[in-house]
Short mmCIF file of C-alpha atoms in Angstrom, two decimals:
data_model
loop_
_atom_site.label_atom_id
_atom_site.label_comp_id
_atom_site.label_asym_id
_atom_site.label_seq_id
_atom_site.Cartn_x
_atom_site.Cartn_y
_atom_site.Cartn_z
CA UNK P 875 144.33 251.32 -14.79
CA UNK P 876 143.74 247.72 -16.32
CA UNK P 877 140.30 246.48 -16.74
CA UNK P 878 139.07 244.97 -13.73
CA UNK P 879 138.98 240.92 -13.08
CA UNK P 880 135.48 239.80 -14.65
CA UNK P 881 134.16 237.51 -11.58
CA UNK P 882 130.73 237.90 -12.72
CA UNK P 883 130.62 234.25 -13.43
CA UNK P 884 131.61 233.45 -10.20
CA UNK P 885 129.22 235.87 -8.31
CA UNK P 886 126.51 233.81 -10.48
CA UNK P 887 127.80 230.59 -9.41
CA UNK P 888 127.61 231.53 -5.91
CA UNK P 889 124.06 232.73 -5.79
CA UNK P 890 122.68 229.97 -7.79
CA UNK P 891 124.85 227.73 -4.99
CA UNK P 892 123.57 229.78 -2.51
CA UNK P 893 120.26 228.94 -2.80
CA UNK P 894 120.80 225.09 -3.07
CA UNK P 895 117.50 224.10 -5.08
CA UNK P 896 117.22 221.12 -6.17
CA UNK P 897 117.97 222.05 -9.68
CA UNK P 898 121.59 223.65 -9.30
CA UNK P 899 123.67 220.55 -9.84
CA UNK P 900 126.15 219.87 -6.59
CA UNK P 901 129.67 221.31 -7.25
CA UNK P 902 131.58 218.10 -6.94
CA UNK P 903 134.80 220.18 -7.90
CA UNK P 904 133.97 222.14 -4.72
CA UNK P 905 135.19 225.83 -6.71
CA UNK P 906 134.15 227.43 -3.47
CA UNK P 907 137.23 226.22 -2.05
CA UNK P 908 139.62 226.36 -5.01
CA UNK P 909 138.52 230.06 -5.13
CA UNK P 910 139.32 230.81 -1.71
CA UNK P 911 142.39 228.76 -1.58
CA UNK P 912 143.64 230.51 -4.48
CA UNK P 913 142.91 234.25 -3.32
CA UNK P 914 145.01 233.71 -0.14
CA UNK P 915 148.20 233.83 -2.73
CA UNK P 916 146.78 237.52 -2.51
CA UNK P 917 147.35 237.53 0.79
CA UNK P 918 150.84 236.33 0.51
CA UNK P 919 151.61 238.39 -2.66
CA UNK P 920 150.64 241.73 -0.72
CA UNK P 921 153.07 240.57 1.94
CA UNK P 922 155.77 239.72 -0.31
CA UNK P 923 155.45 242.75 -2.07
CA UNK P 924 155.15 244.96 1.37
CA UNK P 925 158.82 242.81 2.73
CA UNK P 926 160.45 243.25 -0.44
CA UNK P 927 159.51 247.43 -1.12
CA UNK P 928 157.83 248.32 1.73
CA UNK P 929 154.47 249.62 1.46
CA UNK P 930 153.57 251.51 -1.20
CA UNK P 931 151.44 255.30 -0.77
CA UNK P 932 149.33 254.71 1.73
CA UNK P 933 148.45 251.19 1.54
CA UNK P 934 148.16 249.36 4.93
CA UNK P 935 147.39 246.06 6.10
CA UNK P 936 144.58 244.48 8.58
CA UNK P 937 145.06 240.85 8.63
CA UNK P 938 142.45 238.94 10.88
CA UNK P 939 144.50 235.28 11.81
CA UNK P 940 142.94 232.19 14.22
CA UNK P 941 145.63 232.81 16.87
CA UNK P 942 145.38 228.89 17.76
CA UNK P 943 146.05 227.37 14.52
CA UNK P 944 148.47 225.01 13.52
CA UNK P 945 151.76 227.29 12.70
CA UNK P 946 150.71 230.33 14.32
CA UNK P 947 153.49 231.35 16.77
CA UNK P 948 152.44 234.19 19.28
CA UNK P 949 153.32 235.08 22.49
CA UNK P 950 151.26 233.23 25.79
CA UNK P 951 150.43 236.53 26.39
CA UNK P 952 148.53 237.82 23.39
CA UNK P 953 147.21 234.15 23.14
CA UNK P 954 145.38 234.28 26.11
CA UNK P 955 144.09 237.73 24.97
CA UNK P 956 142.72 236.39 21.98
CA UNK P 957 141.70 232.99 22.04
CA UNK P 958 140.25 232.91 18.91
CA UNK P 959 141.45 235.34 16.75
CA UNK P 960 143.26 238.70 16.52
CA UNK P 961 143.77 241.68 14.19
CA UNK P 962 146.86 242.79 13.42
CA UNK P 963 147.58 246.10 11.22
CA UNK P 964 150.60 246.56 8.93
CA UNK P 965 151.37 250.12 9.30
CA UNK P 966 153.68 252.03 10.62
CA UNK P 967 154.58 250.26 13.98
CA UNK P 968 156.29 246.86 11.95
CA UNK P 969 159.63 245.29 12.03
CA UNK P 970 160.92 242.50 10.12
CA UNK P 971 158.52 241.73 7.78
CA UNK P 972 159.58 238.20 6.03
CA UNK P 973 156.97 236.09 3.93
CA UNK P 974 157.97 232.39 3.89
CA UNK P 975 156.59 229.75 1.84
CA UNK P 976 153.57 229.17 3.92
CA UNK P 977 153.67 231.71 6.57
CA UNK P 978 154.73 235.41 7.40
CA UNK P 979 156.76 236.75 10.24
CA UNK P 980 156.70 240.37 11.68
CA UNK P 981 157.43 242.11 14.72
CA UNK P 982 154.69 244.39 16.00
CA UNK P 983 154.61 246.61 19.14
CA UNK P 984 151.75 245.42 21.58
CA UNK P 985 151.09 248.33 24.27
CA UNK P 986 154.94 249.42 24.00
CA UNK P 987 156.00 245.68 23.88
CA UNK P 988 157.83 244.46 20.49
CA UNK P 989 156.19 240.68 19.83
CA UNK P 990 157.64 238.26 17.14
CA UNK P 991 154.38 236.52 15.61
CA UNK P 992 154.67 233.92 12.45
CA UNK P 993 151.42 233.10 10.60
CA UNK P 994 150.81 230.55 8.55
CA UNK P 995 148.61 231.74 5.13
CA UNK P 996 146.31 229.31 5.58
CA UNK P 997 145.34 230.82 9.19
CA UNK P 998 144.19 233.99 7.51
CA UNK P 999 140.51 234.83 8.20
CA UNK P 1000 140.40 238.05 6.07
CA UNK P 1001 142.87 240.70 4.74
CA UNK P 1002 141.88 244.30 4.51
CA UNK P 1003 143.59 247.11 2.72
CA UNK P 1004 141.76 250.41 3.67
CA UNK P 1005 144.07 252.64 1.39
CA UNK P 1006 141.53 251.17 -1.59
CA UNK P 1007 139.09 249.22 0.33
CA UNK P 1008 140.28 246.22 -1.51
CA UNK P 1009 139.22 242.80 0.63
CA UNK P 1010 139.27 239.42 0.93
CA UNK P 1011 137.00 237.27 3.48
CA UNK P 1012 137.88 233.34 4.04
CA UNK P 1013 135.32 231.33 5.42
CA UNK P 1014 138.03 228.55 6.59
CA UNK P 1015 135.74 225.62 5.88
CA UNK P 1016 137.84 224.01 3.84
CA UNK P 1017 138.50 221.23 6.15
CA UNK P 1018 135.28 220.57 6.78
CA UNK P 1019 132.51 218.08 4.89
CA UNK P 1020 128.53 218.94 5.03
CA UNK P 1021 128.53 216.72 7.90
CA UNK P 1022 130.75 217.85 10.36
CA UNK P 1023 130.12 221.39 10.17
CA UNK P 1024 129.56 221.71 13.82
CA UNK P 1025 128.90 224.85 16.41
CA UNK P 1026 132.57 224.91 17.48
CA UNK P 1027 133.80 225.54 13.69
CA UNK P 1028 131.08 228.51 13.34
CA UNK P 1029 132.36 229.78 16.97
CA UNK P 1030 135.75 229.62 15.48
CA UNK P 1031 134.89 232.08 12.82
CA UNK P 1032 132.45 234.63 14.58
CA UNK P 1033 135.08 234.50 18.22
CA UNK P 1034 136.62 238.02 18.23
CA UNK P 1035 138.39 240.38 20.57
CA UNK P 1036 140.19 243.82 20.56
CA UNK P 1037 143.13 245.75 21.41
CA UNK P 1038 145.67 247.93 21.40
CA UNK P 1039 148.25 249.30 19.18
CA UNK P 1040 149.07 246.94 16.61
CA UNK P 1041 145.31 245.54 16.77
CA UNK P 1042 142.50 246.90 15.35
CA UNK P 1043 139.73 247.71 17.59
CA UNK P 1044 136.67 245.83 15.64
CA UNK P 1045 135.57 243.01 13.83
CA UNK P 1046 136.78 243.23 9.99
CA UNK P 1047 133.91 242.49 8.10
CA UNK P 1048 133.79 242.69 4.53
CA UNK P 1049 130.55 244.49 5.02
CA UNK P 1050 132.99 247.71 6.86
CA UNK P 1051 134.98 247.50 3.94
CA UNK P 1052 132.06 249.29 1.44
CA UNK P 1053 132.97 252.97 1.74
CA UNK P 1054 129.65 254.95 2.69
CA UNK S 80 127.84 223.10 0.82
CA UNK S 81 130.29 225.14 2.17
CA UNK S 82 129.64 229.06 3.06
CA UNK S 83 130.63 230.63 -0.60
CA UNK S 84 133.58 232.81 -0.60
CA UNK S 85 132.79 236.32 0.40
CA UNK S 86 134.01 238.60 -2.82
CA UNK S 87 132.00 241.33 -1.99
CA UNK S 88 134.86 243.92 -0.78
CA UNK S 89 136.87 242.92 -3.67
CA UNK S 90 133.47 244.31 -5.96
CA UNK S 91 133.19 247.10 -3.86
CA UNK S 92 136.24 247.63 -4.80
CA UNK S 93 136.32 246.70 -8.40
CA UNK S 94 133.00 249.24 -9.07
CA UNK S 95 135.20 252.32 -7.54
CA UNK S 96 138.45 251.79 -9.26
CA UNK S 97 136.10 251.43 -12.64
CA UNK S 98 135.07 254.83 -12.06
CA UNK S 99 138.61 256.26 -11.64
CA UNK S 100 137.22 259.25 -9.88
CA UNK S 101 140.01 262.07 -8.57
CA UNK S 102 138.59 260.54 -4.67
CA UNK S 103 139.42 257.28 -5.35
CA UNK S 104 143.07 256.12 -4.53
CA UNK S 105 145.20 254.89 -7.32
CA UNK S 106 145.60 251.66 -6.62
CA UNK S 107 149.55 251.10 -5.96
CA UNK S 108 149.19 247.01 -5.28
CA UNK S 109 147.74 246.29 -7.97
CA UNK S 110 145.23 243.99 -6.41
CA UNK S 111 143.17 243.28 -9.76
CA UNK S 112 146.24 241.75 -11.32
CA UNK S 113 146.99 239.87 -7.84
CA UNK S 114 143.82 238.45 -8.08
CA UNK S 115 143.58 237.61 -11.46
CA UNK S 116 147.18 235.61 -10.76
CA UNK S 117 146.28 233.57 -7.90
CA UNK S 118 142.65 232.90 -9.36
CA UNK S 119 144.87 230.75 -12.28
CA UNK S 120 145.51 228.44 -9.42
CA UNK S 121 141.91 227.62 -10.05
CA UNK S 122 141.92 226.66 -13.37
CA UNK S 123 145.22 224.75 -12.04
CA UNK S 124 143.67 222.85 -9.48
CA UNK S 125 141.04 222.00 -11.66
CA UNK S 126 143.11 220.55 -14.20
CA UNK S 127 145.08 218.04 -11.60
CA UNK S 128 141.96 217.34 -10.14
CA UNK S 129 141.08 215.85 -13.53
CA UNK S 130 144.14 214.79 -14.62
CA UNK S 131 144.31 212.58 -11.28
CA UNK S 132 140.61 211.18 -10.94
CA UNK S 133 138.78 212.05 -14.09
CA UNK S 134 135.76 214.77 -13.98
CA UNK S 135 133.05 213.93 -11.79
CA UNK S 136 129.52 213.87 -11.78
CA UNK S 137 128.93 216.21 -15.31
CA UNK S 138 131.63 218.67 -14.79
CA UNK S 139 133.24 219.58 -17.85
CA UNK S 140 135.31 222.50 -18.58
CA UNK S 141 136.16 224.87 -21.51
CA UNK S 142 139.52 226.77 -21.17
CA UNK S 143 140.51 229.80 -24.06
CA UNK S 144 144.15 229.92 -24.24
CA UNK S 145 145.97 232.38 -26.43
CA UNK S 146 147.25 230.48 -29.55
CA UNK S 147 150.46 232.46 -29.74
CA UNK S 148 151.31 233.00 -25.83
CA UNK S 149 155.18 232.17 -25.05
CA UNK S 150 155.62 227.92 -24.28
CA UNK S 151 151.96 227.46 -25.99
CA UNK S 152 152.37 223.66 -28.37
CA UNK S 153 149.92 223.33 -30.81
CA UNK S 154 149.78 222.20 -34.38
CA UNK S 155 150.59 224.27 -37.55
CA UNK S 156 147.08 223.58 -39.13
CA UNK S 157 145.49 224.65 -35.49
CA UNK S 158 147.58 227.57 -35.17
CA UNK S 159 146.20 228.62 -38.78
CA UNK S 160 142.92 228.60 -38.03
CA UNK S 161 143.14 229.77 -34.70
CA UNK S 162 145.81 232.00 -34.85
CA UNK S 163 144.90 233.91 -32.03
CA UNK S 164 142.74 232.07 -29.99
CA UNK S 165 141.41 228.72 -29.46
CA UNK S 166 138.48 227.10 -27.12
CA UNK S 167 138.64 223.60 -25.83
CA UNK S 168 136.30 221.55 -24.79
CA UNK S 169 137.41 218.84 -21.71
CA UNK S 170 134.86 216.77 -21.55
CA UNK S 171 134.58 212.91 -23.27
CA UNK S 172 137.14 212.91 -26.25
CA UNK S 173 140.50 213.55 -24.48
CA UNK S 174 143.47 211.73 -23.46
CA UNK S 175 146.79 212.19 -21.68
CA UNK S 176 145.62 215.11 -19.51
CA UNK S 177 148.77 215.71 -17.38
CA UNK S 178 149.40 219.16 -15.33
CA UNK S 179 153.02 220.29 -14.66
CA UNK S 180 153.84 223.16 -12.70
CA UNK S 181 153.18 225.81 -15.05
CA UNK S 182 151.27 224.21 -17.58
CA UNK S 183 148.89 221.56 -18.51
CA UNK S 184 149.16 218.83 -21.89
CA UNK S 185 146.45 216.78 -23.51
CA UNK S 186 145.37 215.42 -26.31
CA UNK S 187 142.04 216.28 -28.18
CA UNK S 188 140.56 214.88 -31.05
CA UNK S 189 140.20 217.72 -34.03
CA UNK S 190 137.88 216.90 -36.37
CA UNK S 191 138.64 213.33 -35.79
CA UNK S 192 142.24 213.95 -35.50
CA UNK S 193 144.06 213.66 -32.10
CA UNK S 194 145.89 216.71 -31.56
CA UNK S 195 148.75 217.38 -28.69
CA UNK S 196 148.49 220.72 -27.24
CA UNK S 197 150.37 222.22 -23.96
CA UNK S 198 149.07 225.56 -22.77
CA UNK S 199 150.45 227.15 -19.95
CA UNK S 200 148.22 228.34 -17.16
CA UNK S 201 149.39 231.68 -18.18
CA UNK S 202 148.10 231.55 -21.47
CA UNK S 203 144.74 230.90 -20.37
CA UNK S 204 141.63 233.67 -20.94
CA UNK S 205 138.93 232.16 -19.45
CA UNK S 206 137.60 228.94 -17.74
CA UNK S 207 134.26 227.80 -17.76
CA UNK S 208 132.37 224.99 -16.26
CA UNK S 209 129.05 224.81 -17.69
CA UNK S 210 127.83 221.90 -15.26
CA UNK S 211 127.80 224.33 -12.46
CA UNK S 212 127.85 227.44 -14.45
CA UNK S 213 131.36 228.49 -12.96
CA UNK S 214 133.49 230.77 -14.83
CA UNK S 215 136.57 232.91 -14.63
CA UNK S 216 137.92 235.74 -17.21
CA UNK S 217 141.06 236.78 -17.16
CA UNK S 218 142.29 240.16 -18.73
CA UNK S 219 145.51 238.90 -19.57
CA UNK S 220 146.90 243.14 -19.13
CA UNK S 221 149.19 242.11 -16.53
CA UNK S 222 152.27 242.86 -18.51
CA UNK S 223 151.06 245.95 -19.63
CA UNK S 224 151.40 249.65 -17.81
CA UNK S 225 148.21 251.94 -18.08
CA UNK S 226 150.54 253.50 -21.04
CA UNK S 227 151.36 250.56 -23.47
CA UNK S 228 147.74 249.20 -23.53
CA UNK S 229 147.54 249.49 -27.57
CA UNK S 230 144.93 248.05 -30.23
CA UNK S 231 147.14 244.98 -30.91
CA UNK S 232 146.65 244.18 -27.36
CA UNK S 233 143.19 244.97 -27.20
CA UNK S 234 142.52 243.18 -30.63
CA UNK S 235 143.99 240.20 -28.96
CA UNK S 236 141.42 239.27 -26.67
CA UNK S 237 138.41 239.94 -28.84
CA UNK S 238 139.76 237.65 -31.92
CA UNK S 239 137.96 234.46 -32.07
CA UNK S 240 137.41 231.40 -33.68
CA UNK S 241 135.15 228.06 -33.89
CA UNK S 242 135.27 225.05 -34.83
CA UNK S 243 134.60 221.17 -34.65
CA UNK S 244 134.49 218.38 -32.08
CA UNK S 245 137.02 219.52 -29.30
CA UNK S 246 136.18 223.53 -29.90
CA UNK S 247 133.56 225.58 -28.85
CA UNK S 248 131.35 227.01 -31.44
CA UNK S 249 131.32 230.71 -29.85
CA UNK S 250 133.56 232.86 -27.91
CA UNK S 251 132.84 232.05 -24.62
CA UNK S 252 132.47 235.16 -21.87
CA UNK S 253 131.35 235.40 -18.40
CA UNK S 254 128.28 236.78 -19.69
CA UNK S 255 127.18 233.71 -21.47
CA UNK S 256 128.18 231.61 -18.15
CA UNK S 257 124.71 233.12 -16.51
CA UNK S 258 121.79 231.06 -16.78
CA UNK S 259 119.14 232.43 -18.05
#
C-alpha cells in the first residue's frame, strides 16, 4: 500500500479560508476550485477504469449527477422524477459502460426498465465508493462569483429524491461515508 | 468565497487504509494514486494561470521537481548540485513561463545567472503557495507496486538541497505550509 496523498496543506488552507478573517489573504488563484476541478478526473478515472476492466473486488459506484444540466441526457421519465438530482449506483445491474471525453454513458435498469443516461463530468455532485469508503463531494460553485451566489444555486445542491433499483435510496453525504 | 471542497471522505478514508487493518478492504482502485494524478492538474492550472496573466495579488509559488525525472531540462552545474532535487521559487525574477501539455518551461535567475529549466508536471513533489498557505505533496510511488518500494526510492524523496536567489533555502513539506 503506497503512502497516502499528504493534503494536510490543503485541509489547512481550507480552515484558515473557512473562517474568512480579515487576516487570511483572499485566494485570488481561487485553489478551491482548481482542487475540485481537478478531483473530478477521479471521477472519470474510476469510470474509465470500471469500462475498460470492469469493476474490480467489490468496488461499486454511487454517483450523485444534477439531472438538468447541460449534457445530461435522461429519459422524460426519470427527469420528472428527479428534478434536481439523482443517484445512480454502478453495481451489478449496468450495461454499456463508455467514458467519453467529458461525459459517461451507461445503461441502468429503472424498476425493470433498461434507461440509456450520458453524464457530463462536470454534472457530478459527489462520487461514492462504499467498497473503501473512498469519497469525493463537489460543491458545483464554480460558476458562480461571491455575488451571485443566490437561493436557487444552494436549492440546486441540497434538492434530492429517491428511488428504485439503480438509485440509491438517500442523500450521499460525505458525512455517511465515515464508517461508524 | 466559495464553499471549500469537501475532502473529508477521502481522509476518512486515507486514516483507515494507513492502518492496513485485516477489516479494512484492500483498496483495488487505487484511489490515493488517482488522486494524487488529477491533483497535478492543480499545479497545472496554476502554472497557465500565471503563464497567461502573471500572479496576482501576492501569490507566489514554490514547486520541487525531481532533478533526474524522465523529459526534466536543466543545466549541468544545477543538476550537480541538485542532483536529486531542486526547489523553485516563482515569484519576481522569472521569465518565459510557458505551460505545454505535460510540462511547464521558464527561466530563473541562479545566482544571478538565468537558467532554462522544463519540468514536467510529473516530475513535480510538491507545490506550495505561501501567500495563502496552499500546498500539495505528492508521493511520487505511483509507478511502484507495494513490492518494489526500495531505499533508492525512498532515498529519493528525502534528498534535498538549497541554494540562492531562485531556490528555497529548506526542503519544503506540507508541514511547514501550516501557519503557526
Amino acid at each position: 500500500m503506497g503512502k497516502p496523498i499528504d493534503l494536510r496543506g490543503m485541509q489547512d488552507y481550507q480552515n484558515r479560508q473557512k473562517r474568512e478573517s480579515p487576516h487570511v489573504p483572499k485566494d485570488l488563484m481561487r485553489y478551491d476550485l482548481l482542487a475540485e476541478e481537478a478531483l473530478r478526473g477521479v471521477v472519470r478515472a474510476a469510470v474509465v477504469r470500471a469500462a475498460e476492466d470492469g469493476l474490480p473486488g467489490s468496488h461499486h459506484f454511487y454517483i450523485t449527477f444534477r439531472t438538468r444540466f447541460p449534457g445530461v441526457h435522461i429519459d422524460e421519465q426519470l427527469l420528472e422524477k428527479y428534478p434536481e438530482e439523482i443517484t445512480i449506483v454502478l453495481e451489478h445491474q449496468f450495461w454499456d459502460l463508455a467514458s467519453l471525453d467529458d461525459a459517461f454513458e451507461v445503461t441502468l435498469s429503472f424498476g425493470g426498465a433498461p434507461k440509456y443516461i450520458k453524464v457530463p463530468y462536470a454534472a457530478v455532485t459527489s462520487f461514492h465508493d462504499p467498497a473503501v469508503g473512498f469519497g469525493l463531494k463537489f460543491n458545483m460553485d464554480g460558476v458562480r462569483t461571491n455575488e451571485d451566489a443566490g437561493p436557487a444555486a444552494q436549492a440546486a445542491a441540497t434538492g434530492q429524491q429517491a428511488g428504485d433499483g439503480a438509485v440509491a435510496g438517500e442523500v450521499v453525504s460525505l458525512d455517511a461515508f465515515r464508517r461508524k
